PDB file of C-alpha atoms in Angstrom:
ATOM      1  CA  UNK K  25     -94.284 205.988  75.624  1.00 97.00           C
ATOM      2  CA  UNK K  26     -94.881 202.521  74.179  1.00 97.00           C
ATOM      3  CA  UNK K  27     -91.519 201.232  72.963  1.00 98.00           C
ATOM      4  CA  UNK K  28     -91.330 197.819  71.322  1.00 97.00           C
ATOM      5  CA  UNK K  29     -87.600 197.808  70.621  1.00 97.00           C
ATOM      6  CA  UNK K  30     -84.474 199.942  70.952  1.00 97.00           C
ATOM      7  CA  UNK K  31     -81.225 198.983  69.258  1.00 96.00           C
ATOM      8  CA  UNK K  32     -78.058 200.257  67.614  1.00 97.00           C
ATOM      9  CA  UNK K  33     -77.271 199.511  63.995  1.00 95.00           C
ATOM     10  CA  UNK K  34     -76.642 201.430  60.783  1.00 92.00           C
ATOM     11  CA  UNK K  35     -79.113 203.551  58.916  1.00 91.00           C
ATOM     12  CA  UNK K  36     -80.270 201.231  56.151  1.00 82.00           C
ATOM     13  CA  UNK K  37     -81.723 203.997  53.991  1.00 83.00           C
ATOM     14  CA  UNK K  38     -82.010 207.759  53.610  1.00 84.00           C
ATOM     15  CA  UNK K  39     -79.492 210.592  53.610  1.00 90.00           C
ATOM     16  CA  UNK K  40     -77.461 209.002  56.410  1.00 89.00           C
ATOM     17  CA  UNK K  41     -77.466 205.482  54.980  1.00 89.00           C
ATOM     18  CA  UNK K  42     -74.485 203.515  56.249  1.00 91.00           C
ATOM     19  CA  UNK K  43     -73.990 205.694  59.334  1.00 95.00           C
ATOM     20  CA  UNK K  44     -74.412 204.378  62.857  1.00 97.00           C
ATOM     21  CA  UNK K  45     -77.770 205.140  64.439  1.00 97.00           C
ATOM     22  CA  UNK K  46     -79.872 204.395  67.488  1.00 98.00           C
ATOM     23  CA  UNK K  47     -83.364 203.201  66.610  1.00 97.00           C
ATOM     24  CA  UNK K  48     -86.356 203.627  68.887  1.00 98.00           C
ATOM     25  CA  UNK K  49     -89.423 201.827  67.603  1.00 97.00           C
ATOM     26  CA  UNK K  50     -92.859 202.652  68.988  1.00 98.00           C
ATOM     27  CA  UNK K  51     -96.010 200.585  69.016  1.00 97.00           C
ATOM     28  CA  UNK K  52     -99.012 201.392  66.871  1.00 96.00           C
ATOM     29  CA  UNK K  53     -99.861 202.872  63.499  1.00 97.00           C
ATOM     30  CA  UNK K  54    -102.892 204.475  61.883  1.00 96.00           C
ATOM     31  CA  UNK K  55    -102.256 202.631  58.590  1.00 96.00           C
ATOM     32  CA  UNK K  56    -101.978 199.003  57.492  1.00 95.00           C
ATOM     33  CA  UNK K  57     -99.935 199.064  54.297  1.00 96.00           C
ATOM     34  CA  UNK K  58     -99.934 195.931  52.159  1.00 94.00           C
ATOM     35  CA  UNK K  59     -96.131 195.631  52.243  1.00 93.00           C
ATOM     36  CA  UNK K  60     -95.503 196.690  55.864  1.00 91.00           C
ATOM     37  CA  UNK K  61     -92.408 194.933  57.216  1.00 85.00           C
ATOM     38  CA  UNK K  62     -93.091 195.857  60.842  1.00 89.00           C
ATOM     39  CA  UNK K  63     -96.742 194.853  61.084  1.00 92.00           C
ATOM     40  CA  UNK K  64     -95.931 192.992  64.284  1.00 92.00           C
ATOM     41  CA  UNK K  65     -95.344 196.358  65.993  1.00 93.00           C
ATOM     42  CA  UNK K  66     -98.854 197.498  65.081  1.00 89.00           C
ATOM     43  CA  UNK K  67    -100.809 194.563  66.478  1.00 92.00           C
ATOM     44  CA  UNK K  68    -102.915 195.120  69.589  1.00 90.00           C
ATOM     45  CA  UNK K  69    -101.206 192.275  71.463  1.00 93.00           C
ATOM     46  CA  UNK K  70     -97.651 193.363  70.613  1.00 95.00           C
ATOM     47  CA  UNK K  71     -95.591 193.449  73.841  1.00 96.00           C
ATOM     48  CA  UNK K  72     -94.189 196.859  74.729  1.00 97.00           C
ATOM     49  CA  UNK K  73     -92.384 198.674  77.503  1.00 97.00           C
ATOM     50  CA  UNK K  74     -93.811 201.891  78.924  1.00 98.00           C
ATOM     51  CA  UNK K  75     -90.926 204.359  79.086  1.00 98.00           C
ATOM     52  CA  UNK K  76     -90.658 208.055  79.826  1.00 98.00           C
ATOM     53  CA  UNK K  77     -88.913 210.448  77.425  1.00 98.00           C
ATOM     54  CA  UNK K  78     -86.143 210.804  80.026  1.00 98.00           C
ATOM     55  CA  UNK K  79     -85.549 207.045  80.093  1.00 98.00           C
ATOM     56  CA  UNK K  80     -85.354 206.871  76.315  1.00 98.00           C
ATOM     57  CA  UNK K  81     -82.905 209.780  76.148  1.00 98.00           C
ATOM     58  CA  UNK K  82     -80.703 208.151  78.794  1.00 98.00           C
ATOM     59  CA  UNK K  83     -80.586 204.958  76.734  1.00 98.00           C
ATOM     60  CA  UNK K  84     -79.629 206.903  73.610  1.00 98.00           C
ATOM     61  CA  UNK K  85     -76.912 208.925  75.354  1.00 98.00           C
ATOM     62  CA  UNK K  86     -75.458 205.794  76.950  1.00 98.00           C
ATOM     63  CA  UNK K  87     -74.848 204.307  73.492  1.00 98.00           C
ATOM     64  CA  UNK K  88     -72.508 207.140  72.488  1.00 98.00           C
ATOM     65  CA  UNK K  89     -74.123 207.291  69.030  1.00 98.00           C
ATOM     66  CA  UNK K  90     -75.254 210.684  67.744  1.00 97.00           C
ATOM     67  CA  UNK K  91     -77.845 209.745  65.093  1.00 97.00           C
ATOM     68  CA  UNK K  92     -81.299 208.855  66.436  1.00 98.00           C
ATOM     69  CA  UNK K  93     -84.156 207.460  64.358  1.00 97.00           C
ATOM     70  CA  UNK K  94     -87.650 207.459  65.845  1.00 98.00           C
ATOM     71  CA  UNK K  95     -89.808 204.948  64.005  1.00 97.00           C
ATOM     72  CA  UNK K  96     -92.719 202.577  64.383  1.00 94.00           C
ATOM     73  CA  UNK K  97     -95.434 202.033  63.738  1.00 92.00           C
ATOM     74  CA  UNK K  98     -96.001 205.753  63.601  1.00 97.00           C
ATOM     75  CA  UNK K  99     -93.914 207.665  66.160  1.00 98.00           C
ATOM     76  CA  UNK K 100     -95.869 210.933  65.860  1.00 98.00           C
ATOM     77  CA  UNK K 101     -98.870 209.233  67.470  1.00 97.00           C
ATOM     78  CA  UNK K 102     -97.063 208.865  70.799  1.00 97.00           C
ATOM     79  CA  UNK K 103     -98.434 211.192  73.480  1.00 95.00           C
ATOM     80  CA  UNK K 104     -95.065 212.475  74.704  1.00 97.00           C
ATOM     81  CA  UNK K 105     -93.309 212.657  71.348  1.00 97.00           C
ATOM     82  CA  UNK K 106     -92.828 216.452  71.513  1.00 96.00           C
ATOM     83  CA  UNK K 107     -91.118 216.202  74.895  1.00 97.00           C
ATOM     84  CA  UNK K 108     -88.878 213.428  73.603  1.00 98.00           C
ATOM     85  CA  UNK K 109     -87.902 215.451  70.524  1.00 97.00           C
ATOM     86  CA  UNK K 110     -87.029 218.457  72.691  1.00 96.00           C
ATOM     87  CA  UNK K 111     -84.856 216.407  75.026  1.00 97.00           C
ATOM     88  CA  UNK K 112     -83.012 214.675  72.178  1.00 97.00           C
ATOM     89  CA  UNK K 113     -82.317 217.931  70.355  1.00 96.00           C
ATOM     90  CA  UNK K 114     -81.253 219.676  73.577  1.00 96.00           C
ATOM     91  CA  UNK K 115     -78.731 216.868  74.046  1.00 97.00           C
ATOM     92  CA  UNK K 116     -77.153 217.777  70.693  1.00 96.00           C
ATOM     93  CA  UNK K 117     -78.317 214.637  68.893  1.00 97.00           C
ATOM     94  CA  UNK K 118     -79.288 214.381  65.218  1.00 96.00           C
ATOM     95  CA  UNK K 119     -82.927 213.320  65.174  1.00 97.00           C
ATOM     96  CA  UNK K 120     -84.768 211.727  62.265  1.00 97.00           C
ATOM     97  CA  UNK K 121     -88.442 210.809  62.396  1.00 97.00           C
ATOM     98  CA  UNK K 122     -89.784 208.185  60.021  1.00 97.00           C
ATOM     99  CA  UNK K 123     -93.431 209.105  59.456  1.00 97.00           C
ATOM    100  CA  UNK K 124     -96.082 207.607  57.221  1.00 98.00           C
ATOM    101  CA  UNK K 125     -97.593 210.719  55.604  1.00 98.00           C
ATOM    102  CA  UNK K 126    -100.940 210.240  57.339  1.00 98.00           C
ATOM    103  CA  UNK K 127    -100.161 212.451  60.353  1.00 98.00           C
ATOM    104  CA  UNK K 128     -99.915 216.241  60.098  1.00 97.00           C
ATOM    105  CA  UNK K 129     -96.379 217.580  60.427  1.00 97.00           C
ATOM    106  CA  UNK K 130     -97.621 221.065  61.348  1.00 96.00           C
ATOM    107  CA  UNK K 131     -97.238 220.661  65.149  1.00 94.00           C
ATOM    108  CA  UNK K 132     -93.607 219.605  64.718  1.00 93.00           C
ATOM    109  CA  UNK K 133     -92.227 222.186  62.305  1.00 89.00           C
ATOM    110  CA  UNK K 134     -90.741 224.491  64.942  1.00 85.00           C
ATOM    111  CA  UNK K 135     -87.823 222.103  65.420  1.00 81.00           C
ATOM    112  CA  UNK K 136     -85.255 223.429  62.970  1.00 79.00           C
ATOM    113  CA  UNK K 137     -82.755 220.612  63.549  1.00 84.00           C
ATOM    114  CA  UNK K 138     -85.304 217.848  63.122  1.00 92.00           C
ATOM    115  CA  UNK K 139     -85.379 215.800  59.901  1.00 95.00           C
ATOM    116  CA  UNK K 140     -88.461 214.026  58.595  1.00 96.00           C
ATOM    117  CA  UNK K 141     -88.396 211.007  56.325  1.00 96.00           C
ATOM    118  CA  UNK K 142     -91.993 210.972  55.152  1.00 97.00           C
ATOM    119  CA  UNK K 143     -93.619 208.322  53.025  1.00 97.00           C
ATOM    120  CA  UNK K 144     -96.084 208.979  50.285  1.00 98.00           C
ATOM    121  CA  UNK K 145     -98.139 205.806  50.145  1.00 98.00           C
ATOM    122  CA  UNK K 146     -98.563 204.787  46.513  1.00 98.00           C
ATOM    123  CA  UNK K 147    -101.489 202.751  45.082  1.00 98.00           C
ATOM    124  CA  UNK K 148    -100.078 199.300  45.880  1.00 96.00           C
ATOM    125  CA  UNK K 149     -99.942 200.205  49.584  1.00 97.00           C
ATOM    126  CA  UNK K 150    -103.735 200.364  49.804  1.00 97.00           C
ATOM    127  CA  UNK K 151    -103.438 203.536  51.905  1.00 97.00           C
ATOM    128  CA  UNK K 152    -102.994 206.347  49.394  1.00 98.00           C
ATOM    129  CA  UNK K 153    -106.325 207.911  50.338  1.00 98.00           C
ATOM    130  CA  UNK K 154    -104.989 208.566  53.865  1.00 98.00           C
ATOM    131  CA  UNK K 155    -102.174 210.865  52.729  1.00 98.00           C
ATOM    132  CA  UNK K 156    -102.161 214.445  54.071  1.00 98.00           C
ATOM    133  CA  UNK K 157    -101.104 216.429  51.008  1.00 98.00           C
ATOM    134  CA  UNK K 158    -100.622 219.629  53.025  1.00 97.00           C
ATOM    135  CA  UNK K 159     -97.511 218.050  54.547  1.00 97.00           C
ATOM    136  CA  UNK K 160     -95.614 218.654  51.311  1.00 97.00           C
ATOM    137  CA  UNK K 161     -95.746 222.409  51.901  1.00 96.00           C
ATOM    138  CA  UNK K 162     -94.039 221.964  55.273  1.00 96.00           C
ATOM    139  CA  UNK K 163     -90.981 220.052  54.075  1.00 96.00           C
ATOM    140  CA  UNK K 164     -87.551 221.655  53.709  1.00 94.00           C
ATOM    141  CA  UNK K 165     -84.063 220.787  52.516  1.00 94.00           C
ATOM    142  CA  UNK K 166     -83.298 218.579  55.538  1.00 93.00           C
ATOM    143  CA  UNK K 167     -86.335 216.377  54.908  1.00 96.00           C
ATOM    144  CA  UNK K 168     -86.987 213.409  52.644  1.00 97.00           C
ATOM    145  CA  UNK K 169     -89.982 212.020  50.802  1.00 98.00           C
ATOM    146  CA  UNK K 170     -89.799 208.281  50.239  1.00 97.00           C
ATOM    147  CA  UNK K 171     -91.789 206.517  47.525  1.00 98.00           C
ATOM    148  CA  UNK K 172     -91.975 202.805  48.296  1.00 97.00           C
ATOM    149  CA  UNK K 173     -92.817 201.431  44.855  1.00 97.00           C
ATOM    150  CA  UNK K 174     -94.034 197.998  43.864  1.00 96.00           C
ATOM    151  CA  UNK K 175     -95.373 198.473  40.335  1.00 96.00           C
ATOM    152  CA  UNK K 176     -95.325 200.612  37.204  1.00 96.00           C
ATOM    153  CA  UNK K 177     -98.522 202.287  38.424  1.00 97.00           C
ATOM    154  CA  UNK K 178     -96.739 203.249  41.642  1.00 98.00           C
ATOM    155  CA  UNK K 179     -93.850 204.788  39.728  1.00 98.00           C
ATOM    156  CA  UNK K 180     -96.147 206.822  37.496  1.00 98.00           C
ATOM    157  CA  UNK K 181     -98.031 208.147  40.519  1.00 98.00           C
ATOM    158  CA  UNK K 182     -94.758 209.033  42.261  1.00 98.00           C
ATOM    159  CA  UNK K 183     -93.680 211.009  39.189  1.00 98.00           C
ATOM    160  CA  UNK K 184     -96.981 212.899  39.211  1.00 98.00           C
ATOM    161  CA  UNK K 185     -96.572 213.815  42.897  1.00 98.00           C
ATOM    162  CA  UNK K 186     -92.920 214.843  42.453  1.00 98.00           C
ATOM    163  CA  UNK K 187     -93.814 217.167  39.593  1.00 98.00           C
ATOM    164  CA  UNK K 188     -97.036 218.512  41.110  1.00 98.00           C
ATOM    165  CA  UNK K 189     -95.382 219.550  44.371  1.00 97.00           C
ATOM    166  CA  UNK K 190     -91.904 220.278  42.941  1.00 97.00           C
ATOM    167  CA  UNK K 191     -90.454 217.946  45.548  1.00 98.00           C
ATOM    168  CA  UNK K 192     -86.933 217.755  44.135  1.00 97.00           C
ATOM    169  CA  UNK K 193     -86.687 221.529  44.602  1.00 96.00           C
ATOM    170  CA  UNK K 194     -87.944 221.303  48.176  1.00 96.00           C
ATOM    171  CA  UNK K 195     -86.381 218.216  49.782  1.00 97.00           C
ATOM    172  CA  UNK K 196     -84.632 214.901  49.154  1.00 97.00           C
ATOM    173  CA  UNK K 197     -86.562 212.357  47.080  1.00 98.00           C
ATOM    174  CA  UNK K 198     -85.987 208.607  47.229  1.00 98.00           C
ATOM    175  CA  UNK K 199     -87.449 205.624  45.437  1.00 98.00           C
ATOM    176  CA  UNK K 200     -87.391 202.359  47.357  1.00 95.00           C
ATOM    177  CA  UNK K 201     -88.563 199.040  45.878  1.00 95.00           C
ATOM    178  CA  UNK K 202     -91.128 196.940  47.687  1.00 92.00           C
ATOM    179  CA  UNK K 203     -88.907 194.058  48.733  1.00 80.00           C
ATOM    180  CA  UNK K 204     -89.577 191.101  46.418  1.00 80.00           C
ATOM    181  CA  UNK K 205     -92.214 192.888  44.304  1.00 87.00           C
ATOM    182  CA  UNK K 206     -90.226 194.906  41.768  1.00 94.00           C
ATOM    183  CA  UNK K 207     -86.695 194.683  40.430  1.00 94.00           C
ATOM    184  CA  UNK K 208     -84.601 197.771  41.231  1.00 95.00           C
ATOM    185  CA  UNK K 209     -83.485 197.937  37.585  1.00 96.00           C
ATOM    186  CA  UNK K 210     -87.074 198.820  36.637  1.00 97.00           C
ATOM    187  CA  UNK K 211     -86.905 201.840  38.906  1.00 97.00           C
ATOM    188  CA  UNK K 212     -83.550 202.836  37.418  1.00 97.00           C
ATOM    189  CA  UNK K 213     -84.997 202.577  33.898  1.00 98.00           C
ATOM    190  CA  UNK K 214     -87.978 204.694  34.979  1.00 98.00           C
ATOM    191  CA  UNK K 215     -85.700 207.345  36.461  1.00 98.00           C
ATOM    192  CA  UNK K 216     -83.620 207.407  33.272  1.00 98.00           C
ATOM    193  CA  UNK K 217     -86.672 207.612  31.045  1.00 98.00           C
ATOM    194  CA  UNK K 218     -88.054 210.564  32.988  1.00 98.00           C
ATOM    195  CA  UNK K 219     -84.745 212.354  33.609  1.00 97.00           C
ATOM    196  CA  UNK K 220     -85.246 212.318  37.379  1.00 97.00           C
ATOM    197  CA  UNK K 221     -81.884 213.941  38.005  1.00 95.00           C
ATOM    198  CA  UNK K 222     -82.436 214.913  41.644  1.00 95.00           C
ATOM    199  CA  UNK K 223     -84.143 211.707  42.793  1.00 97.00           C
ATOM    200  CA  UNK K 224     -82.289 208.701  44.178  1.00 96.00           C
ATOM    201  CA  UNK K 225     -82.822 204.966  44.245  1.00 96.00           C
ATOM    202  CA  UNK K 226     -82.210 203.356  47.613  1.00 93.00           C
ATOM    203  CA  UNK K 227     -81.963 199.710  48.490  1.00 86.00           C
ATOM    204  CA  UNK K 228     -82.711 198.832  52.115  1.00 69.00           C
ATOM    205  CA  UNK K 229     -79.146 198.113  53.164  1.00 65.00           C
ATOM    206  CA  UNK K 230     -80.122 196.312  56.354  1.00 61.00           C
ATOM    207  CA  UNK K 231     -82.070 193.740  54.322  1.00 58.00           C
ATOM    208  CA  UNK K 232     -78.934 192.967  52.327  1.00 72.00           C
ATOM    209  CA  UNK K 233     -76.598 192.683  55.320  1.00 69.00           C
ATOM    210  CA  UNK K 234     -78.985 190.696  57.531  1.00 60.00           C
ATOM    211  CA  UNK K 235     -81.915 188.383  56.951  1.00 62.00           C
ATOM    212  CA  UNK K 236     -84.836 190.517  55.629  1.00 61.00           C
ATOM    213  CA  UNK K 237     -87.068 189.313  58.468  1.00 62.00           C
ATOM    214  CA  UNK K 238     -84.566 189.812  61.291  1.00 64.00           C
ATOM    215  CA  UNK K 239     -85.514 192.314  63.982  1.00 65.00           C
ATOM    216  CA  UNK K 240     -83.259 194.652  65.884  1.00 64.00           C
ATOM    217  CA  UNK K 241     -81.041 195.500  62.923  1.00 54.00           C
TER     218      UNK K 241
END
């Protein structure tokens, strides 16, 4: 598996925001979003280490931290990702996969203790046409849909998707501002205006604690 970094930090967003977590970042993605903050991990010449699932699990267990976030890039594109998921879950770890919405979740839905944080790429991303809408039907109460929003158009589209697929009845729903593109207060006002009682605003905590461009945090 092509790992570009492994580190311990806190979850900067999502249902376990503020909790300690081990992050395993993999190389490569099938999208190129306009606001991507890890584009370096998707470049062809990005250095990586080839590691087996067993080596990754050993690293995670040696940290003593129970939350594991598999990210990228797009982690579901890794050839041995199913084996890695099995080993992590068998070790009693809490596993979250950050996925971009452009890979089918169907092959991974047998893992009852696995949690997905899945993006829906809104218009400003430039990748909305790559979204696999059938993934919404596969989500459950442990999962999250994240709307990274950079404009009023993005927010309106997110509202349409939330209502069309009844997402707040199915899973967690988060709005996250594109860093530097929209003021969080605009998202709050939008949520108030549309009575989005079950949705949440999240600020990327790690970008507040550390420099927004710093890696390994």
